[in-house]
CSV table of C-alpha atoms and ligand atoms in Angstrom, one decimal:
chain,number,residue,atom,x,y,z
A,1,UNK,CA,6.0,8.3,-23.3
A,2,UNK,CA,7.4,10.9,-20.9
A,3,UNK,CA,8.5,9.2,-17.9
A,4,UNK,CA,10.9,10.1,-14.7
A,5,UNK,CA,14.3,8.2,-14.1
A,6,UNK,CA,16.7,8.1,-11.9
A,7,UNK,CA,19.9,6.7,-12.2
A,8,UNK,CA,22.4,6.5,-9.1
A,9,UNK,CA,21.3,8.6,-7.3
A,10,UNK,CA,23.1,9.9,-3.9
A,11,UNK,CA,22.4,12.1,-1.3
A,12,UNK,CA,25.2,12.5,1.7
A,13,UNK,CA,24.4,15.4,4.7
A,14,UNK,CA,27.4,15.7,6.3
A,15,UNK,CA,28.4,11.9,7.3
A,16,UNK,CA,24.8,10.9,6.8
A,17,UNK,CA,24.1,8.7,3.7
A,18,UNK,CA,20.5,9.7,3.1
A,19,UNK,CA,20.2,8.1,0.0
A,20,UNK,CA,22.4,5.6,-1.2
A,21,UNK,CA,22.6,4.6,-4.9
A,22,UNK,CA,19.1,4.4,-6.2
A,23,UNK,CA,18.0,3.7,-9.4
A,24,UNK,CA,14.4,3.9,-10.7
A,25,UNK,CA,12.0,4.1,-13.3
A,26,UNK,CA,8.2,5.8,-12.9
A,27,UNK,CA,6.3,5.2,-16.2
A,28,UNK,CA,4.3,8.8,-17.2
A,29,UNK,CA,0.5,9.1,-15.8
A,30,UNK,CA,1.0,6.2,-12.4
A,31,UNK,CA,0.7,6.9,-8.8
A,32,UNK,CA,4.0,5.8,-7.0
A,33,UNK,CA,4.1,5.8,-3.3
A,34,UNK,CA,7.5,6.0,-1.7
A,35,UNK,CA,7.3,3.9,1.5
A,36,UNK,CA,9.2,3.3,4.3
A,37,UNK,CA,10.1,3.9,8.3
A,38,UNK,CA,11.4,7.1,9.6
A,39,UNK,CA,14.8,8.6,8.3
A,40,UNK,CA,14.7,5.8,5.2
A,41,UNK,CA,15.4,8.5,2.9
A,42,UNK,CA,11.6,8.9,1.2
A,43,UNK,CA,11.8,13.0,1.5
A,44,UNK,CA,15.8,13.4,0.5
A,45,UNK,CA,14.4,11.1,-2.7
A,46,UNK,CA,11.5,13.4,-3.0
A,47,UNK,CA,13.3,16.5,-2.7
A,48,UNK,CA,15.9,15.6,-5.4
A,49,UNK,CA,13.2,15.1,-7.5
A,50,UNK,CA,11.7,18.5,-7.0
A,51,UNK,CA,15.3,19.8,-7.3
A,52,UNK,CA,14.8,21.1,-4.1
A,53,UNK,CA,18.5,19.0,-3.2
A,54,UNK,CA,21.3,18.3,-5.4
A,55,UNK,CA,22.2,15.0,-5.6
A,56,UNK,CA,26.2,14.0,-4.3
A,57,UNK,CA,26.2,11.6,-7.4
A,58,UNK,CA,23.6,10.8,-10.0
A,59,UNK,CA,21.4,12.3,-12.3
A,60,UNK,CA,17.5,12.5,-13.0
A,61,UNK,CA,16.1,12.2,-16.2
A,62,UNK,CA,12.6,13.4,-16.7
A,63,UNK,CA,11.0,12.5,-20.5
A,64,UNK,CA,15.3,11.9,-21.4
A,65,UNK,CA,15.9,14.9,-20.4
A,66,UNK,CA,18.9,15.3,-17.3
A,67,UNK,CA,17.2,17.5,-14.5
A,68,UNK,CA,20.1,18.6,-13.5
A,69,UNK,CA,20.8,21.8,-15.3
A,70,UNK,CA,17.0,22.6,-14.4
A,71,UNK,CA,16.1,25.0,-11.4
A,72,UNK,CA,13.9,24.1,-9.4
A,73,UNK,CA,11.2,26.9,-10.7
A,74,UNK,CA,11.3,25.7,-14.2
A,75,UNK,CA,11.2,21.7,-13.1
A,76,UNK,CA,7.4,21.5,-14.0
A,77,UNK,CA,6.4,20.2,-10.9
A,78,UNK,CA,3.7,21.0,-8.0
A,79,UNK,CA,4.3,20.0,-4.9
A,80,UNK,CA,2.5,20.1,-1.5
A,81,UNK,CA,4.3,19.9,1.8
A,82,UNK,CA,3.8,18.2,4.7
A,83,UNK,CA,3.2,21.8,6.5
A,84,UNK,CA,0.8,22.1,3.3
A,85,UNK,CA,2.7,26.6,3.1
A,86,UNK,CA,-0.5,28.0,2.8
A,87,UNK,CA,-0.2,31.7,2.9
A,88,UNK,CA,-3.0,33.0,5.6
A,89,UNK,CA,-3.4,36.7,4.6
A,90,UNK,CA,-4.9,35.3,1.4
A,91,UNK,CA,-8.2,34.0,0.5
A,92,UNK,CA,-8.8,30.2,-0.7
A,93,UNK,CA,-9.3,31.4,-4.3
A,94,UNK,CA,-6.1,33.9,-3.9
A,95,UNK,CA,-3.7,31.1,-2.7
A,96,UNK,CA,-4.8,29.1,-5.9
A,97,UNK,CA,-4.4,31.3,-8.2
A,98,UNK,CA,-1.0,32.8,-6.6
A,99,UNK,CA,1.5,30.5,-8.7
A,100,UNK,CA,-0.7,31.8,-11.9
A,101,UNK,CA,0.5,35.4,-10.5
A,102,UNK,CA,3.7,35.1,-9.8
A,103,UNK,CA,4.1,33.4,-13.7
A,104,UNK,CA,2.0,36.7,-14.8
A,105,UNK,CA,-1.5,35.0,-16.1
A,106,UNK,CA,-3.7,37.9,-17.3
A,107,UNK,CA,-6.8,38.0,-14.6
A,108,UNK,CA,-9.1,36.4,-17.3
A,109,UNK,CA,-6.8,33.1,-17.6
A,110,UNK,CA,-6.7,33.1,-13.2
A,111,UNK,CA,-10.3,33.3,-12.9
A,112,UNK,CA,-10.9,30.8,-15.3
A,113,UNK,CA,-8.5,28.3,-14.4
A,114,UNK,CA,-8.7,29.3,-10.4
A,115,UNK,CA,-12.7,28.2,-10.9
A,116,UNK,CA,-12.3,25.2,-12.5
A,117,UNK,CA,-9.7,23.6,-10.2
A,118,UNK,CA,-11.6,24.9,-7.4
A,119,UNK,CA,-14.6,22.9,-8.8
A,120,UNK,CA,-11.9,19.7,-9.5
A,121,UNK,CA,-11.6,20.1,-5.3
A,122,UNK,CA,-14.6,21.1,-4.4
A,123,UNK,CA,-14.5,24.6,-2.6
A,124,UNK,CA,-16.2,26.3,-4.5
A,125,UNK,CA,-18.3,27.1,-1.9
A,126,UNK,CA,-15.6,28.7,0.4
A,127,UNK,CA,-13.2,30.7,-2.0
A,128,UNK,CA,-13.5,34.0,-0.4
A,129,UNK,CA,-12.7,32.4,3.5
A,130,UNK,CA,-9.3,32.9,5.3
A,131,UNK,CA,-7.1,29.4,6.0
A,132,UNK,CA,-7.8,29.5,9.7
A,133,UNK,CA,-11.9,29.4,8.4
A,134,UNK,CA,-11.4,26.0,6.6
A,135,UNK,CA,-11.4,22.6,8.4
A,136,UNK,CA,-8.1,20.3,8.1
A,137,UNK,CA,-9.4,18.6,4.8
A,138,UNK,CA,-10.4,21.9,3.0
A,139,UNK,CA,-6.7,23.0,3.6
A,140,UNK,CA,-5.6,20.3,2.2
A,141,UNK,CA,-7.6,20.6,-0.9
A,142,UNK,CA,-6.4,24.1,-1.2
A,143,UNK,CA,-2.7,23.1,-1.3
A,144,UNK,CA,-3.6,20.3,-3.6
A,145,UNK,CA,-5.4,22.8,-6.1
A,146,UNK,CA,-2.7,25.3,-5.5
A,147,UNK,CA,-0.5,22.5,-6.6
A,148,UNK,CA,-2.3,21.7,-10.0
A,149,UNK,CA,-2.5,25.4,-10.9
A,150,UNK,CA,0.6,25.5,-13.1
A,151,UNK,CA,-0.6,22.3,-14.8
A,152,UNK,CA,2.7,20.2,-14.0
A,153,UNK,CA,4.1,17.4,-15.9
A,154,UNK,CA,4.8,15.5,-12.2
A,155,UNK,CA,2.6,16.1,-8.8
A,156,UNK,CA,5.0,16.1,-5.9
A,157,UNK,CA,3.2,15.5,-2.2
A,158,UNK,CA,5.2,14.7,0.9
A,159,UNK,CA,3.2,12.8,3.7
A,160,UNK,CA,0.1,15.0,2.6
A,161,UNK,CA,-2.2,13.7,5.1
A,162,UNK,CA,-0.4,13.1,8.0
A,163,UNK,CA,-1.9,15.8,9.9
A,164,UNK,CA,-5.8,14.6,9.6
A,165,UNK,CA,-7.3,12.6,11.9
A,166,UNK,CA,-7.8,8.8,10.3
A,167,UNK,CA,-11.2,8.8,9.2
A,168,UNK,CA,-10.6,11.8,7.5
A,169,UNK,CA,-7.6,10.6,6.4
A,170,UNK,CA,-8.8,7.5,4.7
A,171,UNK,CA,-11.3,9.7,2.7
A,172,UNK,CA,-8.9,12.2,1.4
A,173,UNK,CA,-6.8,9.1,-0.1
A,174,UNK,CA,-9.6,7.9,-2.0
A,175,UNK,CA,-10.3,11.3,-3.3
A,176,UNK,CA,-7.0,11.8,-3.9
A,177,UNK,CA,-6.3,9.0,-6.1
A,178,UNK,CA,-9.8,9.2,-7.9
A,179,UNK,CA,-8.4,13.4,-8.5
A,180,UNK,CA,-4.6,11.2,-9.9
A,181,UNK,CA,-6.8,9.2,-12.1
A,182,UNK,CA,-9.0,11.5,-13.7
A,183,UNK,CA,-6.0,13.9,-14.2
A,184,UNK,CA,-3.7,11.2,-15.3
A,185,UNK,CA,-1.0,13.2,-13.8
A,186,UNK,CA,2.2,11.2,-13.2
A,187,UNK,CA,2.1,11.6,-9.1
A,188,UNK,CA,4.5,10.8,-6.2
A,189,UNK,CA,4.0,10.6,-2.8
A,190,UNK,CA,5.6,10.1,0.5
A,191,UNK,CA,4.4,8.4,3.1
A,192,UNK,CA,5.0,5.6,6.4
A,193,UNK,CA,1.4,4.3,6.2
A,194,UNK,CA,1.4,1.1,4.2
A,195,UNK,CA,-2.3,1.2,4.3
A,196,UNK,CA,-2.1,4.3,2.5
A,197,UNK,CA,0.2,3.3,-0.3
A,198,UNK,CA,-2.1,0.2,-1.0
A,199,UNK,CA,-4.9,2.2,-1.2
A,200,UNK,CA,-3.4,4.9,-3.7
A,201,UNK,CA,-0.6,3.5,-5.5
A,202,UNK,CA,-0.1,1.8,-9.1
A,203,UNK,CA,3.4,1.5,-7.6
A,204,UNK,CA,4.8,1.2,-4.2
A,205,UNK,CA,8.5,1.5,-3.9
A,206,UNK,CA,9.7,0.2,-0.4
A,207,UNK,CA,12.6,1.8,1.1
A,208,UNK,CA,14.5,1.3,3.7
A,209,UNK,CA,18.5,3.0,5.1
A,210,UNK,CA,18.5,5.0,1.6
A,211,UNK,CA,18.0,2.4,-0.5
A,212,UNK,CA,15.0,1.1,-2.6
A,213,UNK,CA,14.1,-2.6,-1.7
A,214,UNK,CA,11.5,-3.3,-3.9
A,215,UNK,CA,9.3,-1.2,-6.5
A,216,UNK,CA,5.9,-3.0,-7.5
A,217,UNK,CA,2.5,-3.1,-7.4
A,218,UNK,CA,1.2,-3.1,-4.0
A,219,UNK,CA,-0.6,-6.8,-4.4
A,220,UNK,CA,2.5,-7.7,-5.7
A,221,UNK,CA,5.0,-6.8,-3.2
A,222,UNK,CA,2.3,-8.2,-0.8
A,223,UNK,CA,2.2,-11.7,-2.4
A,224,UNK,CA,6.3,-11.6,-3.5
A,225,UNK,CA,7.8,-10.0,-1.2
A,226,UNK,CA,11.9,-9.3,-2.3
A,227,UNK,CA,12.7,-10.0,1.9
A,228,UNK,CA,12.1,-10.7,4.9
A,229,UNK,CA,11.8,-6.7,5.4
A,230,UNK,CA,9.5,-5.7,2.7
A,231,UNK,CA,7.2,-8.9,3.8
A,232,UNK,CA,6.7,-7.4,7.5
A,233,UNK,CA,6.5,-3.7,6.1
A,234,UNK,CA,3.3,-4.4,4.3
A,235,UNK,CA,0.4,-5.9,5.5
A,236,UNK,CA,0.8,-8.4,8.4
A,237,UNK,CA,2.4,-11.3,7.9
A,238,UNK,CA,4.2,-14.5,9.8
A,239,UNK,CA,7.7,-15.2,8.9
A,240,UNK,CA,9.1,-18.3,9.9
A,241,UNK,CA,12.9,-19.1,9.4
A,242,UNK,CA,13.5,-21.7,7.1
A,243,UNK,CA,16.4,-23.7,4.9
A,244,UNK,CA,16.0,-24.3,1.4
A,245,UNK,CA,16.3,-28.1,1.1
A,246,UNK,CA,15.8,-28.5,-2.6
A,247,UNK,CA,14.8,-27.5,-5.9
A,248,UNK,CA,11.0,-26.4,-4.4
A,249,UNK,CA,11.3,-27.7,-0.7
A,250,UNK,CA,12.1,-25.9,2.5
A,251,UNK,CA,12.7,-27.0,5.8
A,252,UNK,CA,10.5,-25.1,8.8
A,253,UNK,CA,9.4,-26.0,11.9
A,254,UNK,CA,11.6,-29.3,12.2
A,255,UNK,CA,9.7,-30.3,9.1
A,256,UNK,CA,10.4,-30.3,5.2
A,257,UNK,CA,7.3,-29.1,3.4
A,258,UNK,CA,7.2,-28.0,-0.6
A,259,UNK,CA,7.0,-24.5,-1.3
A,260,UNK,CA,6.2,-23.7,-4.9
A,261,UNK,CA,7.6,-19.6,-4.6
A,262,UNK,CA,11.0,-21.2,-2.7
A,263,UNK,CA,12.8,-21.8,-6.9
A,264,UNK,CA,12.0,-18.2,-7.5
A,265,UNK,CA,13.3,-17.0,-4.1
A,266,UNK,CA,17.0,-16.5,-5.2
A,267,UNK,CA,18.3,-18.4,-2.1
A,268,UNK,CA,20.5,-21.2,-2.9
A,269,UNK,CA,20.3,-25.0,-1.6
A,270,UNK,CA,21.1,-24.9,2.0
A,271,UNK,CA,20.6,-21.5,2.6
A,272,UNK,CA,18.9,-19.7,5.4
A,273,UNK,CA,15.4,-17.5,4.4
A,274,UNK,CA,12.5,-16.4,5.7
A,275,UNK,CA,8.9,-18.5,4.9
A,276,UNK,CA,6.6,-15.8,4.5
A,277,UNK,CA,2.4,-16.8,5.1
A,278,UNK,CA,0.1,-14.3,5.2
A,279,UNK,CA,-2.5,-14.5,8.3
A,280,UNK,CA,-5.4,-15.4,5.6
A,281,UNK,CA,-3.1,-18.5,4.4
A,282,UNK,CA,-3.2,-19.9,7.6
A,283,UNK,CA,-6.4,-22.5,8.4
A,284,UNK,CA,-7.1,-23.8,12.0
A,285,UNK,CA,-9.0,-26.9,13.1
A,286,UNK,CA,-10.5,-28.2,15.9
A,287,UNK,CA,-8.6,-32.0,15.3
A,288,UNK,CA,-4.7,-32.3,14.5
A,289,UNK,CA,-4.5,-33.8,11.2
A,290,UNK,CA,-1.8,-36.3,9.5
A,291,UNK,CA,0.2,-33.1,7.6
A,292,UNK,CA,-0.8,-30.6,10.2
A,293,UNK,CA,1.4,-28.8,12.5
A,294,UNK,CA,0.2,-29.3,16.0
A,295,UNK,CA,-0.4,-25.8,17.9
A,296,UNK,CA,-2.2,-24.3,21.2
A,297,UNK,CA,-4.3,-21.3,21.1
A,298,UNK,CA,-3.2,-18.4,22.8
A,299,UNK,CA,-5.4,-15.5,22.6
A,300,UNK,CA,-8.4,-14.8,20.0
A,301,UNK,CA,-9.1,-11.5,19.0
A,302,UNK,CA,-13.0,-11.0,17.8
A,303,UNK,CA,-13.0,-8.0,15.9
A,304,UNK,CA,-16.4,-8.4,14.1
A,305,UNK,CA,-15.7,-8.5,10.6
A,306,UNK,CA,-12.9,-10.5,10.7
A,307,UNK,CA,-11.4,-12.9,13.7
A,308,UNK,CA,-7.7,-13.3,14.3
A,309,UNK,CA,-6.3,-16.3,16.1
A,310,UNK,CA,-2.6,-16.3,17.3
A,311,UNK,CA,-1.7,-19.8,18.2
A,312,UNK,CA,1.8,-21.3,19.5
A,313,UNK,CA,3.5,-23.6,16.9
A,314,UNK,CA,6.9,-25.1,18.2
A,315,UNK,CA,8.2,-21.9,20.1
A,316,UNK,CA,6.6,-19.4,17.1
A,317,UNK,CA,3.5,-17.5,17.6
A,318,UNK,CA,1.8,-17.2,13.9
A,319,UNK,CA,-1.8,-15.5,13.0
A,320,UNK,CA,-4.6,-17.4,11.6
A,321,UNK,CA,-7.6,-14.5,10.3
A,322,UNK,CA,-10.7,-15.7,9.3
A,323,UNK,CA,-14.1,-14.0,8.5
A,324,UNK,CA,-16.9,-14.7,11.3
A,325,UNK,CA,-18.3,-17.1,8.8
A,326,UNK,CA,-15.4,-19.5,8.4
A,327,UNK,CA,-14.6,-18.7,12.3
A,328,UNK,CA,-12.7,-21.9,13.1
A,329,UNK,CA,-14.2,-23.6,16.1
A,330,UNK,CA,-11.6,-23.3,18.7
A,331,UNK,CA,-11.0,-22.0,22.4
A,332,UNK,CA,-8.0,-20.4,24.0
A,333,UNK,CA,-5.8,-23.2,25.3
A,334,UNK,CA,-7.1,-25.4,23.1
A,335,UNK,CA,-4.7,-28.2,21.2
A,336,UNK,CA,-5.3,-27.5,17.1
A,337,UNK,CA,-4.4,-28.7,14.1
A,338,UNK,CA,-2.3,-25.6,11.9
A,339,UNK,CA,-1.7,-25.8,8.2
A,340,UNK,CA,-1.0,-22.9,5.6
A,341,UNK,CA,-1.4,-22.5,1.7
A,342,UNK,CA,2.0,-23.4,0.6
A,343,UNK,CA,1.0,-22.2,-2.8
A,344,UNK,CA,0.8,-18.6,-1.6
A,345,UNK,CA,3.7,-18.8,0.9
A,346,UNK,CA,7.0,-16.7,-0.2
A,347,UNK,CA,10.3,-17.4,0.5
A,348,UNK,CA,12.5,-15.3,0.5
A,349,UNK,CA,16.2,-13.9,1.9
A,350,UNK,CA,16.3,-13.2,5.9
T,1,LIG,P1,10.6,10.7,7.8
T,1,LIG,O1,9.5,9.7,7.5
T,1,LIG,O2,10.9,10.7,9.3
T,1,LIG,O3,10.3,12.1,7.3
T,1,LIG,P2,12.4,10.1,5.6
T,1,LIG,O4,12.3,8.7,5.2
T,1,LIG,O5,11.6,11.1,4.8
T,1,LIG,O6,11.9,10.2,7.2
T,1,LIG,P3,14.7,11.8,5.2
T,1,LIG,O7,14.0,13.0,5.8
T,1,LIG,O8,14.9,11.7,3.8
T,1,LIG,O9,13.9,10.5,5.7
T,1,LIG,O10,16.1,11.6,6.0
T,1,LIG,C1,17.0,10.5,5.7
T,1,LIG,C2,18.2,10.7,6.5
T,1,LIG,O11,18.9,11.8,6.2
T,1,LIG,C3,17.9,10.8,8.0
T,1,LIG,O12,18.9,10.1,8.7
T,1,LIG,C4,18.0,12.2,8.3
T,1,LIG,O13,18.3,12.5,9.6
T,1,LIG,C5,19.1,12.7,7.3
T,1,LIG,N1,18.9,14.1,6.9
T,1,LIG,C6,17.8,14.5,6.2
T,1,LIG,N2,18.0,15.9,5.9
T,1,LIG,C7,19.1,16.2,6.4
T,1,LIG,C8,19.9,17.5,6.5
T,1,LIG,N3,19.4,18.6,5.9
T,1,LIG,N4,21.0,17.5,7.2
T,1,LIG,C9,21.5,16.3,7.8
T,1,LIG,N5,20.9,15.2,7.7
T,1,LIG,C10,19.7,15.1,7.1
């Protein structure tokens, strides 16, 4: 199994620490996502990979062997930029087939290879146009095909479809990961858009000031968060402070209620966390029952296919979404009874 590691890894600019000690492992043939807000480190990461950076300490191993005695031009790797570099004096099939130049292919092997990725992207149709003739996803499916043409061992793309507009957008990620699959490429991207990760990734890796929080499965790190951070990056959630009490109960909301997740959460007995319920977990009803928490409804948001609820629990605003069906029956202002899954609650470290 060829696979890419890195071991740590650091990146310093200056005083900046862009990446800070990070360790990972990407088995051959998945789609990782790196993840994470603005200046976390998800390019530097990216680019050390390519070997477009040197790392201040670290190495990369790609199938054992250490990347770092391999220039960048002999890495094996296609990458697409966020500015996508499309050369606009050349034609759609000519940009494709440029990295098959520049390694000398005979014209025979372009033409044959140009066609057939121009048939795994679609654009056929529109080889002999100009950039500036294509709409915004046809550029990208150039720079994606332009990518491939060297047949890399690793596919390299930094926020790739941050330019489109977001219907667009969501169909380019679905094509995208249906192109990873059927390829079996081992792929990497970049992006901020957790959305976008869940969609494409086998493996999300959540970053945040350099380093790598969590790497995972998207359902997962959705489910088990690692912290209070990772929780709130992906999906919405409600975190509610909390104590660990004992073995497998917390204390929240002046109450002590059993958490299954709390022995796995790494906090110790009488130690400060975050309770982590995701707005599905949370049920609303009309009466205040015996083991509910006692809430008012503040605002209800009707949104068609689903219904989200935010209601005012002892100081804390938390989300209840429902489907239309199982709407719950209640009206802004209204006195409710709350209560959440505990068996799908995390805890974890603030
Ligand atoms: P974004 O989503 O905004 O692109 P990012 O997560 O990709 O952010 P990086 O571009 O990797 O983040 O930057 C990480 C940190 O390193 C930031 O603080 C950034 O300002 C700094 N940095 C990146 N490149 C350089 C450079 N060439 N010189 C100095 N500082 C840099």
């Amino acid at each position: 199994m060829t696979s890419l590691r890195g071991e740590g890894l650091v990146r310093i600019y200056g005083g900046v620490v862009a990446v800070a000690d990070v360790t990972f492992d990407f088995p051959e043939g998945k789609f990782v996502c790196l993840l994470g807000p603005s200046g976390c480190g998800k390019t530097t990461l990216l680019r050390l990979i390519a070997g477009l950076e040197a790392p201040t300490a670290g190495r990369i191993l790609f199938d054992g062997v250490d990347l770092s005695r391999v220039p960048a031009h002999d890495r094996d790797i296609g990458m697409v930029f966020q500015s996508l570099a499309l050369f606009p004096h050349l034609t759609v099939a000519e940009n494709v087939a440029y990295p098959l130049r520049i390694r000398g292919a005979s014209g025979t092997v372009r033409k044959a290879r140009v066609d057939e990725l121009l048939d795994l992207v679609k654009l056929h149709d529109v080889q002999e146009r100009r950039i500036h003739q294509l709409s915004g996803g046809q550029r990208q499916r150039v720079a994606i095909a332009r990518a491939l043409a060297i047949e890399p061992a690793l596919f390299l793309l930094d926020e790739p479809l941050s330019a489109l507009d977001a219907m667009l957008r969501e169909h380019m990620q679905v094509e995208l990961r249906l192109l990873q699959q059927r390829l079996g490429i081992t792929t990497i991207v970049v992006t901020h858009d957790q959305r976008e990760a869940m969609t494409m990734a086998d493996l999300v890796v959540v970053m945040n000031q350099g380093r790598i929080l969590q790497a995972a499965p998207p359902i997962d790190i959705y489910h088990n968060p690692a912290d209070s951070f990772v929780a709130s990056f992906i999906g919405t959630t409600n975190l509610l402070a909390c104590r660990r009490v004992s073995g497998d109960a917390v204390e929240m909301l002046g109450r002590r209620v059993s958490i299954p997740n709390a022995r796995a959460s790494g906090l110790s007995v009488g130690a400060g966390g975050m309770l982590t319920v995701r707005p599905e977990d949370v049920s609303l009803s009309p009466a205040v029952g015996e083991d509910d928490f006692e809430g008012v409804v503040e605002f209800i948001r009707d949104l068609g296919a689903s219904v989200e609820i935010s209601v005012a629990v002892r100081g804390q605003t938390m989300l209840s979404v429902s489907t239309p069906k199982d709407r719950p029956q209640v009206e802004t202002g209204q006195t409710v009874g709350v209560s959440f899954n505990a068996g799908r609650a995390a805890v974890t470290p603030r």
